[in-house]
Amino acid sequence: MSDLSIGGGVRLPEPSRGNRATQVGSTQHFTGSIVLGSGPGIRTGVESHLEAQAALLLAARPEVRGLVEQVRFDWFDEDGEIHKHYIDLVATEHDGTVIGYAVRPLGRVKDAYLAQLARVKEQAIAQGVLDDFRLFTERDVCPVEFFNAKLFHSVRRPDCFGDPVARDVVGRMTGVVTIESLVEQTGLDGMGFRALVRLIRSGHLQMVSYERIEHSSLVFKVKEVCA
């Protein structure tokens, strides 16, 4: 998705920061590209539906500051031979922690693959490239978290009209209220709902329960918003 300026210009997303270009198309499996990050965003290539899910989930987590796909790491086997391994996703957290993720369906996780990942993990941590290296499978896709991650992604573009109104409503709120109540106070229907979701994403509002973000969800103010 491009970034539309007030002057009518278009700023395209930044190119991928990965070390290997992902496939543009395939007759055998899912391929694609996601634009992640604020502003015009950064192109992030994915080569499976599970990778797309993982990218959306990781990018939506509040502790994650940045995400890069297909990061090259050179490792050596027991004979000292050097091999290239491309880490599917590398997440950098706000505290500087760097975590790599190998994304693969459980049906394709074999002993030899796990042994290789263990060796890559040991060497990547020892060299200071990663702080941790984890396997991400379909079992790591929580339906609630994924629903909210897709919602956050869909409303990520700021709204110069709706956002100030939502900030003003949230600035005056007290206690625990439903999102629907806040939407009514904005008078902006869908535009108001999307603006409030962005305030949940930014951490100004917090859900009372771990659930899908709906109009009926209860929220409370965590920190003040600037009008």
Tab-separated table of C-alpha atoms in Angstrom:
chain	number	residue	atom	x	y	z
A	1	MET	CA	0.000	0.000	0.000
A	2	SER	CA	1.414	3.405	-0.944
A	3	ASP	CA	1.542	6.472	1.289
A	4	LEU	CA	-0.675	9.251	-0.066
A	5	SER	CA	0.481	12.726	0.878
A	6	ILE	CA	-1.735	15.798	1.301
A	7	GLY	CA	-0.139	17.274	-1.786
A	8	GLY	CA	-1.391	14.404	-3.902
A	9	GLY	CA	1.963	12.683	-4.327
A	10	VAL	CA	2.564	9.000	-3.817
A	11	ARG	CA	5.448	7.583	-1.801
A	12	LEU	CA	5.969	3.903	-2.491
A	13	PRO	CA	7.024	1.417	0.200
A	14	GLU	CA	10.717	0.956	0.882
A	15	PRO	CA	12.287	-2.128	-0.729
A	16	SER	CA	12.821	-5.344	1.215
A	17	ARG	CA	15.804	-5.425	3.559
A	18	GLY	CA	16.244	-9.175	3.268
A	19	ASN	CA	19.441	-10.783	1.957
A	20	ARG	CA	17.597	-12.990	-0.518
A	21	ALA	CA	14.801	-12.078	-2.892
A	22	THR	CA	11.687	-14.172	-2.296
A	23	GLN	CA	9.861	-15.846	-5.161
A	24	VAL	CA	7.475	-13.621	-7.088
A	25	GLY	CA	5.228	-16.494	-8.077
A	26	SER	CA	4.963	-20.269	-7.829
A	27	THR	CA	2.625	-22.965	-9.086
A	28	GLN	CA	3.448	-25.116	-6.054
A	29	HIS	CA	2.907	-22.869	-3.049
A	30	PHE	CA	1.797	-19.473	-1.772
A	31	THR	CA	4.059	-16.472	-2.419
A	32	GLY	CA	3.478	-12.792	-1.869
A	33	SER	CA	4.585	-9.537	-0.320
A	34	ILE	CA	3.313	-7.587	2.686
A	35	VAL	CA	3.935	-3.924	3.447
A	36	LEU	CA	4.804	-3.592	7.133
A	37	GLY	CA	5.736	-0.668	9.342
A	38	SER	CA	4.573	2.904	9.714
A	39	GLY	CA	4.366	5.535	6.984
A	40	PRO	CA	4.917	4.132	3.494
A	41	GLY	CA	6.185	0.919	5.094
A	42	ILE	CA	8.677	-1.700	3.958
A	43	ARG	CA	8.048	-4.557	1.540
A	44	THR	CA	8.337	-7.944	3.211
A	45	GLY	CA	8.366	-11.018	0.982
A	46	VAL	CA	6.796	-14.308	2.061
A	47	GLU	CA	6.946	-17.738	0.447
A	48	SER	CA	4.165	-19.551	2.265
A	49	HIS	CA	0.844	-18.807	3.881
A	50	LEU	CA	2.403	-19.670	7.237
A	51	GLU	CA	5.179	-17.115	6.653
A	52	ALA	CA	2.543	-14.475	5.910
A	53	GLN	CA	0.745	-15.346	9.136
A	54	ALA	CA	3.988	-15.250	11.118
A	55	ALA	CA	4.968	-11.871	9.648
A	56	LEU	CA	1.606	-10.294	10.504
A	57	LEU	CA	1.625	-11.754	14.016
A	58	LEU	CA	5.182	-10.692	14.831
A	59	ALA	CA	4.788	-7.223	13.341
A	60	ALA	CA	1.691	-6.627	15.481
A	61	ARG	CA	3.331	-7.539	18.777
A	62	PRO	CA	4.011	-4.429	20.870
A	63	GLU	CA	7.516	-5.523	21.802
A	64	VAL	CA	8.626	-5.815	18.149
A	65	ARG	CA	10.285	-2.739	16.644
A	66	GLY	CA	11.238	-4.140	13.250
A	67	LEU	CA	11.008	-7.272	11.124
A	68	VAL	CA	13.271	-8.471	8.300
A	69	GLU	CA	12.832	-11.569	6.174
A	70	GLN	CA	15.410	-13.931	4.646
A	71	VAL	CA	18.451	-12.898	6.672
A	72	ARG	CA	21.588	-14.784	5.650
A	73	PHE	CA	23.706	-16.576	8.234
A	74	ASP	CA	26.761	-18.659	7.349
A	75	TRP	CA	27.220	-21.709	9.577
A	76	PHE	CA	29.624	-24.638	9.583
A	77	ASP	CA	28.940	-28.335	9.992
A	78	GLU	CA	30.878	-30.914	12.001
A	79	ASP	CA	33.443	-31.161	9.180
A	80	GLY	CA	34.010	-27.408	9.145
A	81	GLU	CA	32.247	-26.925	5.799
A	82	ILE	CA	30.487	-23.561	5.478
A	83	HIS	CA	26.786	-23.474	4.537
A	84	LYS	CA	24.336	-20.641	3.906
A	85	HIS	CA	21.140	-20.509	5.942
A	86	TYR	CA	18.470	-17.903	5.335
A	87	ILE	CA	16.512	-17.145	8.504
A	88	ASP	CA	12.881	-16.730	7.497
A	89	LEU	CA	12.111	-13.836	9.846
A	90	VAL	CA	14.240	-11.797	12.247
A	91	ALA	CA	12.446	-9.611	14.791
A	92	THR	CA	14.209	-6.796	16.629
A	93	GLU	CA	12.516	-5.800	19.864
A	94	HIS	CA	12.462	-2.363	21.463
A	95	ASP	CA	14.999	-3.419	24.089
A	96	GLY	CA	17.437	-4.509	21.373
A	97	THR	CA	16.754	-8.248	21.635
A	98	VAL	CA	17.047	-9.969	18.231
A	99	ILE	CA	15.076	-13.172	17.672
A	100	GLY	CA	15.203	-15.319	14.550
A	101	TYR	CA	12.309	-17.510	13.423
A	102	ALA	CA	12.407	-20.582	11.226
A	103	VAL	CA	8.902	-20.876	9.774
A	104	ARG	CA	7.848	-24.373	8.763
A	105	PRO	CA	4.701	-26.544	8.989
A	106	LEU	CA	4.943	-29.336	11.549
A	107	GLY	CA	4.566	-31.936	8.811
A	108	ARG	CA	7.872	-30.802	7.325
A	109	VAL	CA	9.800	-30.664	10.592
A	110	LYS	CA	12.145	-33.661	10.576
A	111	ASP	CA	14.978	-34.663	12.900
A	112	ALA	CA	17.662	-33.615	10.408
A	113	TYR	CA	16.078	-30.172	10.059
A	114	LEU	CA	15.877	-29.714	13.834
A	115	ALA	CA	19.517	-30.746	14.184
A	116	GLN	CA	20.523	-28.156	11.601
A	117	LEU	CA	18.475	-25.446	13.327
A	118	ALA	CA	20.107	-26.314	16.644
A	119	ARG	CA	23.545	-25.883	15.114
A	120	VAL	CA	22.572	-22.602	13.437
A	121	LYS	CA	21.086	-21.358	16.711
A	122	GLU	CA	24.205	-22.201	18.721
A	123	GLN	CA	26.523	-20.468	16.270
A	124	ALA	CA	24.285	-17.428	15.660
A	125	ILE	CA	23.983	-16.778	19.398
A	126	ALA	CA	27.707	-17.366	19.980
A	127	GLN	CA	28.546	-14.830	17.242
A	128	GLY	CA	26.106	-12.249	18.623
A	129	VAL	CA	23.941	-12.297	15.503
A	130	LEU	CA	20.855	-13.480	17.383
A	131	ASP	CA	19.762	-13.601	21.001
A	132	ASP	CA	17.451	-16.526	20.295
A	133	PHE	CA	16.314	-18.688	17.373
A	134	ARG	CA	12.871	-20.267	17.430
A	135	LEU	CA	10.798	-22.627	15.319
A	136	PHE	CA	7.437	-21.173	14.250
A	137	THR	CA	4.735	-23.654	13.162
A	138	GLU	CA	0.984	-23.557	12.669
A	139	ARG	CA	0.643	-24.296	16.393
A	140	ASP	CA	1.977	-20.804	17.069
A	141	VAL	CA	-0.887	-19.137	15.199
A	142	CYS	CA	-3.432	-18.144	17.845
A	143	PRO	CA	-6.786	-17.381	16.146
A	144	VAL	CA	-7.490	-14.424	18.452
A	145	GLU	CA	-4.034	-12.893	18.061
A	146	PHE	CA	-4.109	-13.423	14.290
A	147	PHE	CA	-7.545	-11.820	13.938
A	148	ASN	CA	-6.344	-8.737	15.832
A	149	ALA	CA	-3.051	-8.650	13.924
A	150	LYS	CA	-4.923	-8.563	10.611
A	151	LEU	CA	-7.170	-5.836	11.976
A	152	PHE	CA	-4.185	-3.749	13.119
A	153	HIS	CA	-2.616	-4.203	9.687
A	154	SER	CA	-5.776	-3.167	7.864
A	155	VAL	CA	-6.117	0.122	9.795
A	156	ARG	CA	-2.437	1.023	10.067
A	157	ARG	CA	-2.690	4.136	7.887
A	158	PRO	CA	-3.391	7.247	10.023
A	159	ASP	CA	-6.542	9.279	9.404
A	160	CYS	CA	-5.991	13.036	9.652
A	161	PHE	CA	-9.708	13.557	10.378
A	162	GLY	CA	-10.768	10.565	12.467
A	163	ASP	CA	-7.667	10.194	14.643
A	164	PRO	CA	-7.880	13.623	16.371
A	165	VAL	CA	-11.558	13.038	17.143
A	166	ALA	CA	-10.832	9.625	18.645
A	167	ARG	CA	-7.936	11.026	20.674
A	168	ASP	CA	-10.201	13.719	22.071
A	169	VAL	CA	-12.859	11.154	23.082
A	170	VAL	CA	-10.295	8.884	24.707
A	171	GLY	CA	-8.688	11.838	26.445
A	172	ARG	CA	-11.989	12.525	28.241
A	173	MET	CA	-12.885	8.923	29.079
A	174	THR	CA	-12.762	7.410	32.550
A	175	GLY	CA	-13.114	3.855	33.784
A	176	VAL	CA	-13.969	0.852	31.639
A	177	VAL	CA	-16.213	1.329	28.594
A	178	THR	CA	-17.098	-0.535	25.418
A	179	ILE	CA	-15.523	0.348	22.104
A	180	GLU	CA	-19.056	0.841	20.805
A	181	SER	CA	-19.632	3.597	23.395
A	182	LEU	CA	-16.462	5.374	22.288
A	183	VAL	CA	-17.414	5.018	18.629
A	184	GLU	CA	-20.783	6.624	19.362
A	185	GLN	CA	-19.029	9.526	21.067
A	186	THR	CA	-16.860	10.103	18.002
A	187	GLY	CA	-19.914	10.166	15.757
A	188	LEU	CA	-17.774	8.660	12.998
A	189	ASP	CA	-19.037	5.051	12.808
A	190	GLY	CA	-16.459	2.927	10.943
A	191	MET	CA	-13.947	5.739	10.787
A	192	GLY	CA	-14.188	6.118	14.553
A	193	PHE	CA	-13.818	2.376	15.127
A	194	ARG	CA	-10.675	2.233	13.003
A	195	ALA	CA	-9.182	5.218	14.838
A	196	LEU	CA	-9.861	3.546	18.191
A	197	VAL	CA	-8.223	0.325	16.988
A	198	ARG	CA	-5.119	2.355	16.195
A	199	LEU	CA	-5.141	3.640	19.779
A	200	ILE	CA	-5.277	0.035	21.007
A	201	ARG	CA	-2.367	-0.760	18.714
A	202	SER	CA	-0.362	2.204	20.044
A	203	GLY	CA	-0.984	1.147	23.642
A	204	HIS	CA	-3.136	4.126	24.648
A	205	LEU	CA	-6.147	1.860	25.082
A	206	GLN	CA	-6.041	-1.647	26.509
A	207	MET	CA	-8.511	-4.486	26.255
A	208	VAL	CA	-9.962	-5.846	29.491
A	209	SER	CA	-10.094	-9.394	28.116
A	210	TYR	CA	-7.934	-11.316	25.675
A	211	GLU	CA	-10.386	-11.546	22.782
A	212	ARG	CA	-11.062	-10.398	19.262
A	213	ILE	CA	-11.390	-6.649	19.006
A	214	GLU	CA	-15.110	-6.010	18.507
A	215	HIS	CA	-17.502	-3.137	19.151
A	216	SER	CA	-18.616	-4.936	22.325
A	217	SER	CA	-15.068	-5.249	23.702
A	218	LEU	CA	-14.320	-3.479	26.977
A	219	VAL	CA	-11.321	-1.147	27.084
A	220	PHE	CA	-9.687	1.295	29.481
A	221	LYS	CA	-7.183	4.093	29.037
A	222	VAL	CA	-3.581	3.156	29.786
A	223	LYS	CA	-1.849	6.430	28.980
A	224	GLU	CA	-2.854	9.914	27.975
A	225	VAL	CA	-3.122	10.814	24.318
A	226	CYS	CA	-1.969	14.053	22.789
A	227	ALA	CA	-4.805	15.959	21.169
